Amino acid sequence: MGEKTAKLLSILKLQPVVPVLIVEDAKSAVPLARALVAGGLKAIEITLRTAGALDAIRAVAEEVEGAEVGAGTILNVSQWDAAVEAGSKFIVSPGTTQELLDAARSSHVPLLPGAATASEVMALREEGYTVLKFFPAEQAGGAAYLKALSSPLAGTIFCPTGGISLKNAHDYLSLPNVVCIGGSWVAPKELVAAGDWAGITKLAAEAAALKG
């Protein structure tokens, strides 16, 4: 196992659920991340889908003790460089391009690349990747699809993300080829807007207690 793969796995194995966050206001990032860490969710993915995402990553990286912050929705090299410069400990992409693979190869930060088909998984395995994001999980076939991949593509481990909630989390976590799942339900927009950090800590603790 490569050093970067080991580093990535050590982050993903911290908890059963990695919060996938769309942070509209960078000011809320620090109390939000602290609330998640307090509930037991230390690995946190902040997606680059908002103007304040990089500021949010930087603030969490600098100010939140115990947090392992990563950047999601990375689509190109300029985003990769900006996310790493902001302090991201890991990078997540919804799919994969040669450009991103090249950036990952020359970086010290591990990549969790997205794949949705057997062919994409095989191509990434040829590049040396054995830990992948399965995205969009529910829309691409769900837990049943991922289970079907476990035998022919043995040795590949997934973090499924997309359409996963408390309701179907166990379906994924019970699979032998799933290391953790990504979910946004632990930080609902209305609780973030209301500054209900105790409510988010409660949801995080509930997620942290999930078992396969």
Short mmCIF file of C-alpha atoms in Angstrom, two decimals:
data_model
loop_
_atom_site.label_atom_id
_atom_site.label_comp_id
_atom_site.label_asym_id
_atom_site.label_seq_id
_atom_site.Cartn_x
_atom_site.Cartn_y
_atom_site.Cartn_z
CA MET A 1 0.00 0.00 0.00
CA GLY A 2 1.34 3.41 -0.95
CA GLU A 3 1.99 6.12 1.59
CA LYS A 4 -0.77 8.37 0.23
CA THR A 5 -3.31 5.51 0.21
CA ALA A 6 -2.42 4.73 3.82
CA LYS A 7 -2.81 8.41 4.73
CA LEU A 8 -6.22 8.56 3.03
CA LEU A 9 -7.44 5.38 4.72
CA SER A 10 -6.34 6.63 8.13
CA ILE A 11 -8.60 9.67 7.61
CA LEU A 12 -11.57 7.74 6.19
CA LYS A 13 -11.43 5.16 8.99
CA LEU A 14 -11.87 7.82 11.67
CA GLN A 15 -15.66 7.48 11.45
CA PRO A 16 -18.46 5.74 9.53
CA VAL A 17 -19.80 8.98 8.00
CA VAL A 18 -17.83 11.82 6.38
CA PRO A 19 -19.91 15.02 6.39
CA VAL A 20 -20.14 16.50 2.89
CA LEU A 21 -20.68 20.22 3.36
CA ILE A 22 -21.78 23.05 1.12
CA VAL A 23 -20.71 26.09 3.15
CA GLU A 24 -22.47 29.26 1.99
CA ASP A 25 -20.93 31.53 4.63
CA ALA A 26 -17.30 30.93 5.59
CA LYS A 27 -18.01 32.46 9.02
CA SER A 28 -20.15 29.45 9.94
CA ALA A 29 -17.44 26.94 8.97
CA VAL A 30 -15.53 26.97 12.27
CA PRO A 31 -18.50 26.53 14.66
CA LEU A 32 -19.97 23.96 12.25
CA ALA A 33 -16.76 21.95 12.12
CA ARG A 34 -16.37 22.17 15.91
CA ALA A 35 -19.91 20.85 16.33
CA LEU A 36 -19.19 17.92 14.01
CA VAL A 37 -15.89 17.08 15.73
CA ALA A 38 -17.63 17.26 19.13
CA GLY A 39 -20.09 14.65 17.87
CA GLY A 40 -17.28 12.37 16.72
CA LEU A 41 -16.98 13.28 13.03
CA LYS A 42 -13.40 14.49 12.59
CA ALA A 43 -12.94 13.99 8.84
CA ILE A 44 -14.90 16.73 7.08
CA GLU A 45 -15.31 17.38 3.37
CA ILE A 46 -16.05 20.95 2.31
CA THR A 47 -17.11 21.08 -1.33
CA LEU A 48 -15.89 23.76 -3.71
CA ARG A 49 -19.41 24.67 -4.75
CA THR A 50 -19.56 28.10 -3.13
CA ALA A 51 -17.52 31.29 -3.29
CA GLY A 52 -16.55 30.95 0.37
CA ALA A 53 -15.45 27.32 0.25
CA LEU A 54 -11.69 27.96 0.20
CA ASP A 55 -11.94 30.45 3.07
CA ALA A 56 -14.00 27.87 4.98
CA ILE A 57 -11.35 25.16 4.43
CA ARG A 58 -8.58 27.53 5.51
CA ALA A 59 -10.44 28.55 8.67
CA VAL A 60 -11.22 24.96 9.69
CA ALA A 61 -7.65 23.83 8.96
CA GLU A 62 -6.23 26.62 11.11
CA GLU A 63 -8.75 26.88 13.93
CA VAL A 64 -10.53 23.58 14.57
CA GLU A 65 -8.57 21.19 16.74
CA GLY A 66 -9.07 17.54 15.82
CA ALA A 67 -10.57 18.24 12.39
CA GLU A 68 -9.19 16.59 9.26
CA VAL A 69 -10.57 18.87 6.56
CA GLY A 70 -10.68 17.90 2.91
CA ALA A 71 -11.88 19.60 -0.27
CA GLY A 72 -14.62 18.10 -2.43
CA THR A 73 -15.93 18.72 -5.93
CA ILE A 74 -12.41 19.28 -7.24
CA LEU A 75 -12.68 19.40 -11.05
CA ASN A 76 -9.32 20.73 -12.28
CA VAL A 77 -5.72 21.49 -11.36
CA SER A 78 -6.27 25.13 -10.39
CA GLN A 79 -8.92 24.04 -7.88
CA TRP A 80 -6.57 21.30 -6.64
CA ASP A 81 -3.74 23.79 -6.06
CA ALA A 82 -6.03 26.28 -4.31
CA ALA A 83 -7.51 23.58 -2.05
CA VAL A 84 -4.09 22.28 -1.04
CA GLU A 85 -2.84 25.82 -0.41
CA ALA A 86 -5.89 26.40 1.84
CA GLY A 87 -4.89 23.43 4.01
CA SER A 88 -6.86 20.46 2.67
CA LYS A 89 -5.66 17.12 4.07
CA PHE A 90 -7.38 15.15 1.30
CA ILE A 91 -8.98 15.89 -2.06
CA VAL A 92 -12.24 14.43 -3.39
CA SER A 93 -13.39 14.51 -7.02
CA PRO A 94 -16.79 13.44 -8.43
CA GLY A 95 -15.07 11.75 -11.37
CA THR A 96 -11.57 11.53 -12.75
CA THR A 97 -9.54 13.14 -15.53
CA GLN A 98 -5.95 12.62 -16.61
CA GLU A 99 -5.24 16.19 -15.54
CA LEU A 100 -6.35 15.43 -11.98
CA LEU A 101 -4.42 12.16 -11.87
CA ASP A 102 -1.28 14.04 -12.93
CA ALA A 103 -1.83 16.65 -10.22
CA ALA A 104 -2.37 13.92 -7.63
CA ARG A 105 0.80 12.12 -8.65
CA SER A 106 2.99 15.13 -7.93
CA SER A 107 1.19 16.16 -4.72
CA HIS A 108 1.67 15.04 -1.11
CA VAL A 109 -2.11 15.26 -0.55
CA PRO A 110 -4.08 12.04 -1.25
CA LEU A 111 -6.91 11.93 -3.79
CA LEU A 112 -10.23 10.12 -3.34
CA PRO A 113 -11.28 9.87 -7.00
CA GLY A 114 -14.87 9.34 -8.08
CA ALA A 115 -16.03 6.32 -10.08
CA ALA A 116 -19.49 5.04 -11.02
CA THR A 117 -18.84 2.09 -13.35
CA ALA A 118 -16.74 -1.07 -13.40
CA SER A 119 -14.67 0.34 -16.27
CA GLU A 120 -13.88 3.52 -14.32
CA VAL A 121 -12.87 1.45 -11.29
CA MET A 122 -10.61 -0.73 -13.48
CA ALA A 123 -8.97 2.32 -15.06
CA LEU A 124 -8.27 3.81 -11.64
CA ARG A 125 -6.88 0.51 -10.36
CA GLU A 126 -4.42 0.59 -13.26
CA GLU A 127 -3.34 4.02 -11.97
CA GLY A 128 -2.74 2.51 -8.53
CA TYR A 129 -5.95 3.58 -6.80
CA THR A 130 -7.67 1.07 -4.52
CA VAL A 131 -9.71 3.54 -2.42
CA LEU A 132 -12.41 5.27 -4.46
CA LYS A 133 -15.49 7.43 -4.08
CA PHE A 134 -18.62 5.77 -5.51
CA PHE A 135 -20.67 8.67 -6.85
CA PRO A 136 -23.53 9.39 -7.26
CA ALA A 137 -24.23 6.34 -5.10
CA GLU A 138 -28.02 6.03 -5.09
CA GLN A 139 -28.47 7.24 -8.66
CA ALA A 140 -25.72 4.91 -9.97
CA GLY A 141 -27.26 1.73 -8.58
CA GLY A 142 -27.01 2.02 -4.83
CA ALA A 143 -25.79 -0.56 -2.34
CA ALA A 144 -26.91 -3.47 -4.52
CA TYR A 145 -24.67 -2.26 -7.36
CA LEU A 146 -21.71 -1.77 -5.03
CA LYS A 147 -22.23 -5.25 -3.58
CA ALA A 148 -22.13 -6.68 -7.11
CA LEU A 149 -18.72 -5.06 -7.66
CA SER A 150 -17.22 -6.53 -4.48
CA SER A 151 -16.33 -9.93 -5.94
CA PRO A 152 -15.05 -9.14 -9.48
CA LEU A 153 -13.24 -6.01 -8.21
CA ALA A 154 -12.05 -7.44 -4.91
CA GLY A 155 -9.45 -5.34 -3.15
CA THR A 156 -11.14 -2.05 -4.07
CA ILE A 157 -12.63 -0.05 -1.20
CA PHE A 158 -15.30 2.63 -1.59
CA CYS A 159 -16.68 5.68 0.13
CA PRO A 160 -20.15 5.98 -1.44
CA THR A 161 -21.65 9.48 -1.57
CA GLY A 162 -24.84 10.85 -3.08
CA GLY A 163 -28.39 10.30 -1.90
CA ILE A 164 -27.32 8.59 1.31
CA SER A 165 -29.23 9.29 4.53
CA LEU A 166 -29.68 7.76 7.96
CA LYS A 167 -32.41 5.62 6.38
CA ASN A 168 -30.14 3.74 3.95
CA ALA A 169 -26.73 4.24 5.59
CA HIS A 170 -26.64 0.69 7.00
CA ASP A 171 -27.20 -0.81 3.52
CA TYR A 172 -23.83 0.63 2.50
CA LEU A 173 -21.91 0.31 5.76
CA SER A 174 -22.72 -3.41 5.95
CA LEU A 175 -20.89 -4.07 2.65
CA PRO A 176 -17.38 -5.55 2.84
CA ASN A 177 -16.01 -3.10 0.24
CA VAL A 178 -17.22 0.09 1.99
CA VAL A 179 -14.86 1.93 4.36
CA CYS A 180 -17.24 4.81 5.16
CA ILE A 181 -20.02 6.84 3.55
CA GLY A 182 -20.37 10.51 2.68
CA GLY A 183 -23.49 12.33 3.80
CA SER A 184 -24.87 15.85 4.04
CA TRP A 185 -27.72 15.04 6.42
CA VAL A 186 -25.52 15.64 9.50
CA ALA A 187 -25.46 19.40 8.76
CA PRO A 188 -28.91 20.43 7.52
CA LYS A 189 -29.11 23.92 6.03
CA GLU A 190 -31.77 25.05 8.49
CA LEU A 191 -29.68 24.07 11.55
CA VAL A 192 -26.59 25.79 10.12
CA ALA A 193 -28.62 28.93 9.33
CA ALA A 194 -30.05 28.93 12.85
CA GLY A 195 -26.62 28.36 14.41
CA ASP A 196 -27.98 25.26 16.17
CA TRP A 197 -24.57 23.72 16.78
CA ALA A 198 -25.88 21.49 19.59
CA GLY A 199 -28.40 20.03 17.16
CA ILE A 200 -25.63 19.32 14.66
CA THR A 201 -23.46 17.71 17.35
CA LYS A 202 -26.41 15.43 18.16
CA LEU A 203 -26.79 14.40 14.50
CA ALA A 204 -23.02 13.89 14.26
CA ALA A 205 -23.01 11.63 17.34
CA GLU A 206 -25.87 9.61 15.85
CA ALA A 207 -23.89 9.20 12.63
CA ALA A 208 -20.65 8.40 14.46
CA ALA A 209 -22.43 5.53 16.25
CA LEU A 210 -23.53 3.84 13.01
CA LYS A 211 -22.18 0.35 12.46
CA GLY A 212 -21.86 -1.88 9.44
#
